[in-house]
Amino acid sequence: LIKPFGIEVQGQYTVMHEIQQQNQQTGQMMRVTFPVVQVDQFPKDPITSPLQSLMVLLAPTSGQAGPMGLPTVVSQAKAPPANVQDTVIMSTPGTSDYWGETEYSQSATYTPGVDMKAPLPLAVSAILSKGDKSKERRVVVIGSEYFAANPFLDEVAGYAQVGNSLVGVQAFPGNSELMKNAVLWLGGYENMIAVSPKANVALRIGNVRPGMLEFLRWILCLGLPVAALVVGGIVWFARRR
């Protein structure tokens, strides 16, 4: 179905994420791997641009035989058809704690030359015969079977005061927004794509340039203490007089 669109689902890879967490009994740091992907930065694209800083979670669900719907790699074909315009709309971070695992297990480790190195493409949109109204076709392929399942859409991270009522803050607001935006884009309604008020309840910080980030760090680490000392000195001097 998707071959004419120049998209490849590389199901032989399971996207893994390695984290370091503290052992509650020994207090030592331990390595843990999960088939779970968290993404909150996206390329400039009609579908994903409005999602910037909104968390998208790609993860399996529990089944009787174990986890189902492991996140996988979705990429552009090496030689796409000439009449296709495709775009990677979501990828993992390019850090070494993400990789595409060929032999999934809870203790899996990255094997150079066998596994796929990050960043890993997770979703691709494509247009076939763009501009020809009689032939144009669109498709969006996302490497997660359950990203729009209710458990992820209904997960609440907390509550925020909006007017006179408490509103639940979605833990993964990007999931529902990604699904909605993809459907609108498929229908050709790009002009209707926007972030819903419910998703905007989630507090988010936009992309911060490296220079600005460094400036903010100096302000927090040095500027505030110096300002406190200056104010304290002025108060002390005024009282002495």
mmCIF file of C-alpha atoms in Angstrom:
data_model
loop_
_atom_site.group_PDB
_atom_site.id
_atom_site.type_symbol
_atom_site.label_atom_id
_atom_site.label_comp_id
_atom_site.label_asym_id
_atom_site.label_seq_id
_atom_site.Cartn_x
_atom_site.Cartn_y
_atom_site.Cartn_z
ATOM 1 C CA LEU A 1 0.000 0.000 0.000
ATOM 2 C CA ILE A 2 2.742 2.487 0.831
ATOM 3 C CA LYS A 3 5.402 1.408 -1.693
ATOM 4 C CA PRO A 4 4.107 3.812 -4.389
ATOM 5 C CA PHE A 5 4.607 6.653 -1.845
ATOM 6 C CA GLY A 6 8.302 5.901 -1.327
ATOM 7 C CA ILE A 7 7.891 4.986 2.358
ATOM 8 C CA GLU A 8 9.472 2.008 4.098
ATOM 9 C CA VAL A 9 8.323 0.550 7.424
ATOM 10 C CA GLN A 10 11.420 -1.112 8.861
ATOM 11 C CA GLY A 11 9.671 -3.416 11.288
ATOM 12 C CA GLN A 12 12.855 -5.380 11.972
ATOM 13 C CA TYR A 13 13.894 -2.529 14.261
ATOM 14 C CA THR A 14 12.408 -1.819 17.672
ATOM 15 C CA VAL A 15 13.130 1.706 18.872
ATOM 16 C CA MET A 16 14.794 1.511 22.284
ATOM 17 C CA HIS A 17 15.533 4.162 24.884
ATOM 18 C CA GLU A 18 18.180 3.730 27.574
ATOM 19 C CA ILE A 19 17.948 5.645 30.841
ATOM 20 C CA GLN A 20 19.954 5.685 34.045
ATOM 21 C CA GLN A 21 18.001 5.396 37.268
ATOM 22 C CA GLN A 22 18.859 4.835 40.903
ATOM 23 C CA ASN A 23 18.365 1.430 42.489
ATOM 24 C CA GLN A 24 16.044 1.979 45.450
ATOM 25 C CA GLN A 25 17.743 -0.733 47.515
ATOM 26 C CA THR A 26 21.442 -0.177 46.804
ATOM 27 C CA GLY A 27 21.381 3.494 45.849
ATOM 28 C CA GLN A 28 23.578 2.753 42.848
ATOM 29 C CA MET A 29 22.811 3.963 39.351
ATOM 30 C CA MET A 30 21.579 1.260 37.008
ATOM 31 C CA ARG A 31 20.942 1.035 33.272
ATOM 32 C CA VAL A 32 17.365 0.376 32.129
ATOM 33 C CA THR A 33 16.063 0.097 28.549
ATOM 34 C CA PHE A 34 12.496 0.579 27.345
ATOM 35 C CA PRO A 35 10.765 0.440 23.929
ATOM 36 C CA VAL A 36 9.457 3.938 24.625
ATOM 37 C CA VAL A 37 10.050 7.151 22.693
ATOM 38 C CA GLN A 38 9.359 10.691 23.900
ATOM 39 C CA VAL A 39 9.551 13.477 21.328
ATOM 40 C CA ASP A 40 8.846 17.184 21.819
ATOM 41 C CA GLN A 41 10.880 18.783 19.014
ATOM 42 C CA PHE A 42 9.747 18.557 15.398
ATOM 43 C CA PRO A 43 10.793 19.776 11.933
ATOM 44 C CA LYS A 44 8.990 22.602 10.173
ATOM 45 C CA ASP A 45 6.031 20.850 8.594
ATOM 46 C CA PRO A 46 2.289 21.606 8.394
ATOM 47 C CA ILE A 47 1.504 18.561 10.530
ATOM 48 C CA THR A 48 4.096 18.847 13.285
ATOM 49 C CA SER A 49 5.126 22.527 13.456
ATOM 50 C CA PRO A 50 2.219 23.399 15.816
ATOM 51 C CA LEU A 51 3.327 20.565 18.132
ATOM 52 C CA GLN A 52 6.630 22.178 19.158
ATOM 53 C CA SER A 53 7.338 21.438 22.847
ATOM 54 C CA LEU A 54 4.194 19.297 23.192
ATOM 55 C CA MET A 55 5.161 15.796 24.317
ATOM 56 C CA VAL A 56 4.425 12.883 21.986
ATOM 57 C CA LEU A 57 4.791 9.392 23.439
ATOM 58 C CA LEU A 58 5.279 6.299 21.279
ATOM 59 C CA ALA A 59 5.028 3.180 23.418
ATOM 60 C CA PRO A 60 3.549 -0.332 23.411
ATOM 61 C CA THR A 61 0.571 -1.544 25.374
ATOM 62 C CA SER A 62 0.419 -4.618 27.581
ATOM 63 C CA GLY A 63 -0.939 -7.870 26.183
ATOM 64 C CA GLN A 64 -1.268 -11.423 27.464
ATOM 65 C CA ALA A 65 1.899 -12.440 25.622
ATOM 66 C CA GLY A 66 3.819 -9.288 26.559
ATOM 67 C CA PRO A 67 4.085 -5.780 25.111
ATOM 68 C CA MET A 68 2.202 -5.147 21.860
ATOM 69 C CA GLY A 69 2.777 -2.434 19.267
ATOM 70 C CA LEU A 70 6.484 -1.800 19.811
ATOM 71 C CA PRO A 71 7.554 1.495 18.192
ATOM 72 C CA THR A 72 9.497 1.006 14.972
ATOM 73 C CA VAL A 73 11.349 2.880 12.252
ATOM 74 C CA VAL A 74 9.502 4.508 9.339
ATOM 75 C CA SER A 75 11.801 5.981 6.700
ATOM 76 C CA GLN A 76 11.909 7.393 3.204
ATOM 77 C CA ALA A 77 12.803 4.938 0.467
ATOM 78 C CA LYS A 78 16.365 5.214 -0.829
ATOM 79 C CA ALA A 79 15.005 5.617 -4.350
ATOM 80 C CA PRO A 80 11.514 7.165 -4.061
ATOM 81 C CA PRO A 81 9.296 7.513 -7.146
ATOM 82 C CA ALA A 82 9.806 10.680 -9.149
ATOM 83 C CA ASN A 83 6.218 11.884 -8.645
ATOM 84 C CA VAL A 84 6.342 11.635 -4.840
ATOM 85 C CA GLN A 85 7.124 14.322 -2.293
ATOM 86 C CA ASP A 86 7.776 12.800 1.128
ATOM 87 C CA THR A 87 8.915 14.307 4.417
ATOM 88 C CA VAL A 88 10.132 12.885 7.716
ATOM 89 C CA ILE A 89 7.857 14.620 10.216
ATOM 90 C CA MET A 90 9.117 13.025 13.451
ATOM 91 C CA SER A 91 12.406 11.488 14.595
ATOM 92 C CA THR A 92 14.073 10.396 17.810
ATOM 93 C CA PRO A 93 16.728 12.630 19.352
ATOM 94 C CA GLY A 94 20.163 11.997 17.860
ATOM 95 C CA THR A 95 21.656 10.946 21.203
ATOM 96 C CA SER A 96 23.262 7.576 21.875
ATOM 97 C CA ASP A 97 20.555 6.551 24.365
ATOM 98 C CA TYR A 98 18.207 5.855 21.419
ATOM 99 C CA TRP A 99 18.751 3.154 18.808
ATOM 100 C CA GLY A 100 16.925 0.690 16.553
ATOM 101 C CA GLU A 101 17.243 -2.783 18.096
ATOM 102 C CA THR A 102 17.140 -5.886 15.850
ATOM 103 C CA GLU A 103 16.708 -8.398 18.702
ATOM 104 C CA TYR A 104 14.327 -6.912 21.239
ATOM 105 C CA SER A 105 14.721 -7.804 24.900
ATOM 106 C CA GLN A 106 14.550 -5.840 28.134
ATOM 107 C CA SER A 107 18.342 -6.101 28.462
ATOM 108 C CA ALA A 108 19.118 -5.171 24.849
ATOM 109 C CA THR A 109 22.223 -3.101 24.071
ATOM 110 C CA TYR A 110 23.276 -1.238 20.944
ATOM 111 C CA THR A 111 25.367 -3.374 18.576
ATOM 112 C CA PRO A 112 27.314 -1.360 15.979
ATOM 113 C CA GLY A 113 26.853 -2.633 12.444
ATOM 114 C CA VAL A 114 23.717 -4.573 13.382
ATOM 115 C CA ASP A 115 21.400 -2.092 15.073
ATOM 116 C CA MET A 116 20.381 1.298 13.673
ATOM 117 C CA LYS A 117 21.997 4.408 15.093
ATOM 118 C CA ALA A 118 19.953 7.467 16.124
ATOM 119 C CA PRO A 119 18.399 9.730 15.012
ATOM 120 C CA LEU A 120 15.705 7.324 13.881
ATOM 121 C CA PRO A 121 12.841 8.445 11.615
ATOM 122 C CA LEU A 122 9.494 7.644 13.225
ATOM 123 C CA ALA A 123 6.896 9.128 10.890
ATOM 124 C CA VAL A 124 6.740 10.139 7.218
ATOM 125 C CA SER A 125 4.141 12.061 5.236
ATOM 126 C CA ALA A 126 3.969 11.775 1.447
ATOM 127 C CA ILE A 127 2.074 13.267 -1.483
ATOM 128 C CA LEU A 128 1.701 11.389 -4.744
ATOM 129 C CA SER A 129 1.239 13.482 -7.921
ATOM 130 C CA LYS A 130 1.110 16.773 -6.002
ATOM 131 C CA GLY A 131 -0.877 19.492 -7.743
ATOM 132 C CA ASP A 132 -2.878 17.130 -9.967
ATOM 133 C CA LYS A 133 -6.332 17.215 -8.363
ATOM 134 C CA SER A 134 -7.495 14.114 -10.191
ATOM 135 C CA LYS A 135 -4.466 11.997 -9.181
ATOM 136 C CA GLU A 136 -3.116 13.538 -5.954
ATOM 137 C CA ARG A 137 -3.019 11.096 -3.036
ATOM 138 C CA ARG A 138 -1.698 11.601 0.490
ATOM 139 C CA VAL A 139 -0.544 9.279 3.247
ATOM 140 C CA VAL A 140 0.933 9.571 6.736
ATOM 141 C CA VAL A 141 2.761 6.577 8.246
ATOM 142 C CA ILE A 142 3.641 6.591 11.970
ATOM 143 C CA GLY A 143 5.771 3.858 13.515
ATOM 144 C CA SER A 144 3.533 3.261 16.503
ATOM 145 C CA GLU A 145 0.386 1.161 16.479
ATOM 146 C CA TYR A 146 -1.137 2.574 19.657
ATOM 147 C CA PHE A 147 0.044 6.195 19.838
ATOM 148 C CA ALA A 148 -3.585 7.351 19.565
ATOM 149 C CA ALA A 149 -5.002 4.751 21.961
ATOM 150 C CA ASN A 150 -7.104 5.975 24.895
ATOM 151 C CA PRO A 151 -4.561 5.140 27.647
ATOM 152 C CA PHE A 152 -2.114 7.646 26.129
ATOM 153 C CA LEU A 153 -4.727 10.242 25.230
ATOM 154 C CA ASP A 154 -6.409 10.157 28.651
ATOM 155 C CA GLU A 155 -3.250 10.148 30.803
ATOM 156 C CA VAL A 156 -3.333 13.201 33.081
ATOM 157 C CA ALA A 157 -0.140 14.732 34.471
ATOM 158 C CA GLY A 158 -1.906 17.168 36.811
ATOM 159 C CA TYR A 159 -4.512 19.902 36.950
ATOM 160 C CA ALA A 160 -4.476 23.594 36.088
ATOM 161 C CA GLN A 161 -6.801 26.405 37.141
ATOM 162 C CA VAL A 162 -8.632 27.764 34.103
ATOM 163 C CA GLY A 163 -11.176 30.398 35.065
ATOM 164 C CA ASN A 164 -13.207 28.979 37.939
ATOM 165 C CA SER A 165 -12.573 25.312 37.219
ATOM 166 C CA LEU A 166 -9.768 22.766 37.330
ATOM 167 C CA VAL A 167 -8.775 21.329 33.978
ATOM 168 C CA GLY A 168 -6.767 18.152 33.557
ATOM 169 C CA VAL A 169 -3.367 18.674 31.937
ATOM 170 C CA GLN A 170 -2.644 15.923 29.458
ATOM 171 C CA ALA A 171 0.600 14.054 30.056
ATOM 172 C CA PHE A 172 1.085 13.564 26.318
ATOM 173 C CA PRO A 173 -0.886 16.317 24.572
ATOM 174 C CA GLY A 174 1.083 15.864 21.360
ATOM 175 C CA ASN A 175 -0.466 12.456 20.681
ATOM 176 C CA SER A 176 -3.994 13.716 20.103
ATOM 177 C CA GLU A 177 -2.720 16.794 18.263
ATOM 178 C CA LEU A 178 -0.585 14.651 15.965
ATOM 179 C CA MET A 179 -3.549 12.448 15.107
ATOM 180 C CA LYS A 180 -5.866 15.407 14.498
ATOM 181 C CA ASN A 181 -3.320 17.307 12.394
ATOM 182 C CA ALA A 182 -2.525 14.231 10.314
ATOM 183 C CA VAL A 183 -6.220 13.699 9.508
ATOM 184 C CA LEU A 184 -6.678 17.361 8.540
ATOM 185 C CA TRP A 185 -3.577 17.257 6.343
ATOM 186 C CA LEU A 186 -4.752 14.057 4.649
ATOM 187 C CA GLY A 187 -8.021 15.786 3.811
ATOM 188 C CA GLY A 188 -6.230 18.821 2.383
ATOM 189 C CA TYR A 189 -7.297 21.138 5.212
ATOM 190 C CA GLU A 190 -3.851 22.463 6.201
ATOM 191 C CA ASN A 191 -5.382 25.890 6.883
ATOM 192 C CA MET A 192 -7.395 24.377 9.746
ATOM 193 C CA ILE A 193 -4.393 22.905 11.574
ATOM 194 C CA ALA A 194 -3.850 24.586 14.938
ATOM 195 C CA VAL A 195 -3.228 23.588 18.538
ATOM 196 C CA SER A 196 -6.463 22.985 20.437
ATOM 197 C CA PRO A 197 -7.182 24.953 23.652
ATOM 198 C CA LYS A 198 -7.098 21.705 25.646
ATOM 199 C CA ALA A 199 -3.524 20.993 24.549
ATOM 200 C CA ASN A 200 -2.488 24.585 25.239
ATOM 201 C CA VAL A 201 -3.288 24.078 28.915
ATOM 202 C CA ALA A 202 0.007 22.164 29.095
ATOM 203 C CA LEU A 203 2.820 24.520 29.995
ATOM 204 C CA ARG A 204 5.531 24.446 27.356
ATOM 205 C CA ILE A 205 8.712 26.318 26.565
ATOM 206 C CA GLY A 206 9.582 26.910 22.936
ATOM 207 C CA ASN A 207 12.957 26.311 21.327
ATOM 208 C CA VAL A 208 15.650 28.255 23.185
ATOM 209 C CA ARG A 209 18.729 29.270 21.212
ATOM 210 C CA PRO A 210 22.068 28.051 22.690
ATOM 211 C CA GLY A 211 23.201 31.636 23.305
ATOM 212 C CA MET A 212 19.992 32.523 25.145
ATOM 213 C CA LEU A 213 20.173 29.291 27.138
ATOM 214 C CA GLU A 214 23.702 30.115 28.266
ATOM 215 C CA PHE A 215 22.590 33.643 29.193
ATOM 216 C CA LEU A 216 19.726 32.307 31.290
ATOM 217 C CA ARG A 217 22.094 29.927 33.081
ATOM 218 C CA TRP A 218 24.422 32.796 34.022
ATOM 219 C CA ILE A 219 21.477 34.873 35.217
ATOM 220 C CA LEU A 220 20.221 32.049 37.438
ATOM 221 C CA CYS A 221 23.618 30.915 38.740
ATOM 222 C CA LEU A 222 25.356 34.262 39.109
ATOM 223 C CA GLY A 223 23.009 37.144 38.412
ATOM 224 C CA LEU A 224 20.405 36.370 41.079
ATOM 225 C CA PRO A 225 22.930 35.803 43.926
ATOM 226 C CA VAL A 226 24.782 39.013 43.002
ATOM 227 C CA ALA A 227 21.502 40.930 42.883
ATOM 228 C CA ALA A 228 20.565 39.576 46.319
ATOM 229 C CA LEU A 229 23.946 40.674 47.729
ATOM 230 C CA VAL A 230 23.596 44.158 46.222
ATOM 231 C CA VAL A 231 20.083 44.609 47.630
ATOM 232 C CA GLY A 232 21.218 43.274 50.995
ATOM 233 C CA GLY A 233 24.177 45.678 50.991
ATOM 234 C CA ILE A 234 21.950 48.639 50.218
ATOM 235 C CA VAL A 235 19.557 47.701 53.032
ATOM 236 C CA TRP A 236 22.441 47.196 55.480
ATOM 237 C CA PHE A 237 24.012 50.547 54.510
ATOM 238 C CA ALA A 238 20.683 52.361 54.845
ATOM 239 C CA ARG A 239 20.131 50.928 58.334
ATOM 240 C CA ARG A 240 23.638 51.829 59.448
ATOM 241 C CA ARG A 241 22.979 55.444 58.484
#
